Amino acid sequence: MGHSRRDWIRLGGLGCLGLSMGDLLAAEKPQAAGAFGRAKSCIIFFLGGGPPQHETFDPKPEAPAEIRGDFKSIRTSVPGTHFCELLPRVAKVADKLTVIRSLHSDTNVHSKSGYFMLTGRPHPGSGEVSASPEDWPSIASVVGQLRPSLGTPFSSVALPEVIHNDNAPPWPGQNGGFMGVTWHPHVLHCNPALPNYQVRGLQLPTGLSEFRVQERASLRRQLDAHFIKQLPDSQIGGLDQLQQRALDVVRASATHAAFKIDREKPVVRDRYGRTHLGQSMLLARRLVEAGVRLVQVNWPREKGDQMTGNPLWDTHHHNTSRLRDNLCPQLDQVLSALLTDLSDRGLLDETLVVVMGEFGRTPKINKRGGRDHWGACYSVALAGGGVPGGLTIGSSDAHGAYPKSRPLRPPDLAATIFHLLGIPANAEFKDRLNRPLPVVEGGSPIREIIG
């Protein structure tokens, strides 16, 4: 990846309280009728690589074989709605989902498309691009600034790893960008499926008391006072806040309980699957239950997948076997488990779930038995947090190639996420120079979802 664990911990951080306590408490009050602000938290489930619309939420059983692929469609719990047969468990909870089948963009490049989906803004560069301090901030970062968590130092979290192309730096659009490092989501590199799992960097070193921590913090402030005077404000803005938040994270004993995943009942852990992905999603549920505002779960890479030519959902070849044997069974188990678990705990109404990748896959299967990048039409699924269940928005053409009705773009999805979390589409956030900027441009909340 080109970045060490220390780099990500240094750059990681959680949204500090940028509003008055009165403003924050007011934001937590129950909202009036309607979807605005219904979601107290959000889980973004990111299927890196680009999931195929045909073998997930938009099958084309009547299309020619080279378009429809090797799998059949099946009925769901919503009359008239069909998913691919590889998602039987998700089909049973389709009444909890809203599926958008007409999202589209104008790029087929992993990192640029990912940036568009994760920020709601198109990237100005060409070809594959990497992260820059001048990037537009991620949705997670903006939520961390405008809707910070109240009971935990964690406002936005990304796990179990950052997103990157094979042997390349992380994608842009995953952090605070020009908002500054203060607003980077806290990145947790972790595998909660491992025995005796612990999150590195969240415990006090052995033998170090709370008193000694305070002493060291005081000494650090004295040393920083001289150092900071020698740097321009643009270089040190937010640095002290970032250091304080890092200390808060280590000292947040109440939040630490969320990471003790071994306290979950075995039947719950089994429901999600004892895999890297399954236990990461269970950890995400525990974090939002503990008060974290937004958790982004990135589909984790498999060992050695950077040498396979079709890592993650990037199925340029062997599409059938990759989907049947690995990808769809995990998606089916993890997503159905999450929706059922949130519902059983009474959390679904206040937890927004967004399932998306950076784009879809080509309608026609290539000569290697795979599907290539396709941003012209793809599917996204949402649930909870004010989202009506059992709804399909938009449609694609007979080949799943282009929107047939209700075409939507990433800014519309971003505006919808903000709206459900209580952030109006005309709201503004502050960059590191304290300049106000709009959270969304070129998009508006999707009317079928917000009512």
JSON list of C-alpha atoms in Angstrom, two decimals, residues 179-183 228 231-242 432-433:
[
{"chain": "A", "resi": 179, "resn": "MET", "atom": "CA", "xyz": [-10.76, 19.51, 5.41]},
{"chain": "A", "resi": 180, "resn": "GLY", "atom": "CA", "xyz": [-7.53, 18.45, 7.10]},
{"chain": "A", "resi": 181, "resn": "VAL", "atom": "CA", "xyz": [-6.34, 15.44, 9.06]},
{"chain": "A", "resi": 182, "resn": "THR", "atom": "CA", "xyz": [-8.59, 16.36, 11.97]},
{"chain": "A", "resi": 183, "resn": "TRP", "atom": "CA", "xyz": [-11.51, 14.88, 10.06]},
{"chain": "A", "resi": 228, "resn": "ILE", "atom": "CA", "xyz": [3.89, 25.24, 16.46]},
{"chain": "A", "resi": 231, "resn": "LEU", "atom": "CA", "xyz": [5.04, 26.74, 11.39]},
{"chain": "A", "resi": 232, "resn": "PRO", "atom": "CA", "xyz": [2.37, 28.51, 9.33]},
{"chain": "A", "resi": 233, "resn": "ASP", "atom": "CA", "xyz": [-1.20, 27.93, 10.46]},
{"chain": "A", "resi": 234, "resn": "SER", "atom": "CA", "xyz": [-2.04, 25.97, 7.31]},
{"chain": "A", "resi": 235, "resn": "GLN", "atom": "CA", "xyz": [0.43, 23.25, 8.35]},
{"chain": "A", "resi": 236, "resn": "ILE", "atom": "CA", "xyz": [-0.59, 22.83, 11.97]},
{"chain": "A", "resi": 237, "resn": "GLY", "atom": "CA", "xyz": [-4.33, 23.48, 11.85]},
{"chain": "A", "resi": 238, "resn": "GLY", "atom": "CA", "xyz": [-6.09, 20.73, 13.77]},
{"chain": "A", "resi": 239, "resn": "LEU", "atom": "CA", "xyz": [-2.86, 19.05, 14.92]},
{"chain": "A", "resi": 240, "resn": "ASP", "atom": "CA", "xyz": [-3.49, 19.58, 18.62]},
{"chain": "A", "resi": 241, "resn": "GLN", "atom": "CA", "xyz": [-7.10, 18.43, 18.25]},
{"chain": "A", "resi": 242, "resn": "LEU", "atom": "CA", "xyz": [-5.88, 15.31, 16.48]},
{"chain": "A", "resi": 432, "resn": "ARG", "atom": "CA", "xyz": [-9.03, 23.66, 7.08]},
{"chain": "A", "resi": 433, "resn": "LEU", "atom": "CA", "xyz": [-9.02, 27.41, 6.31]}
]
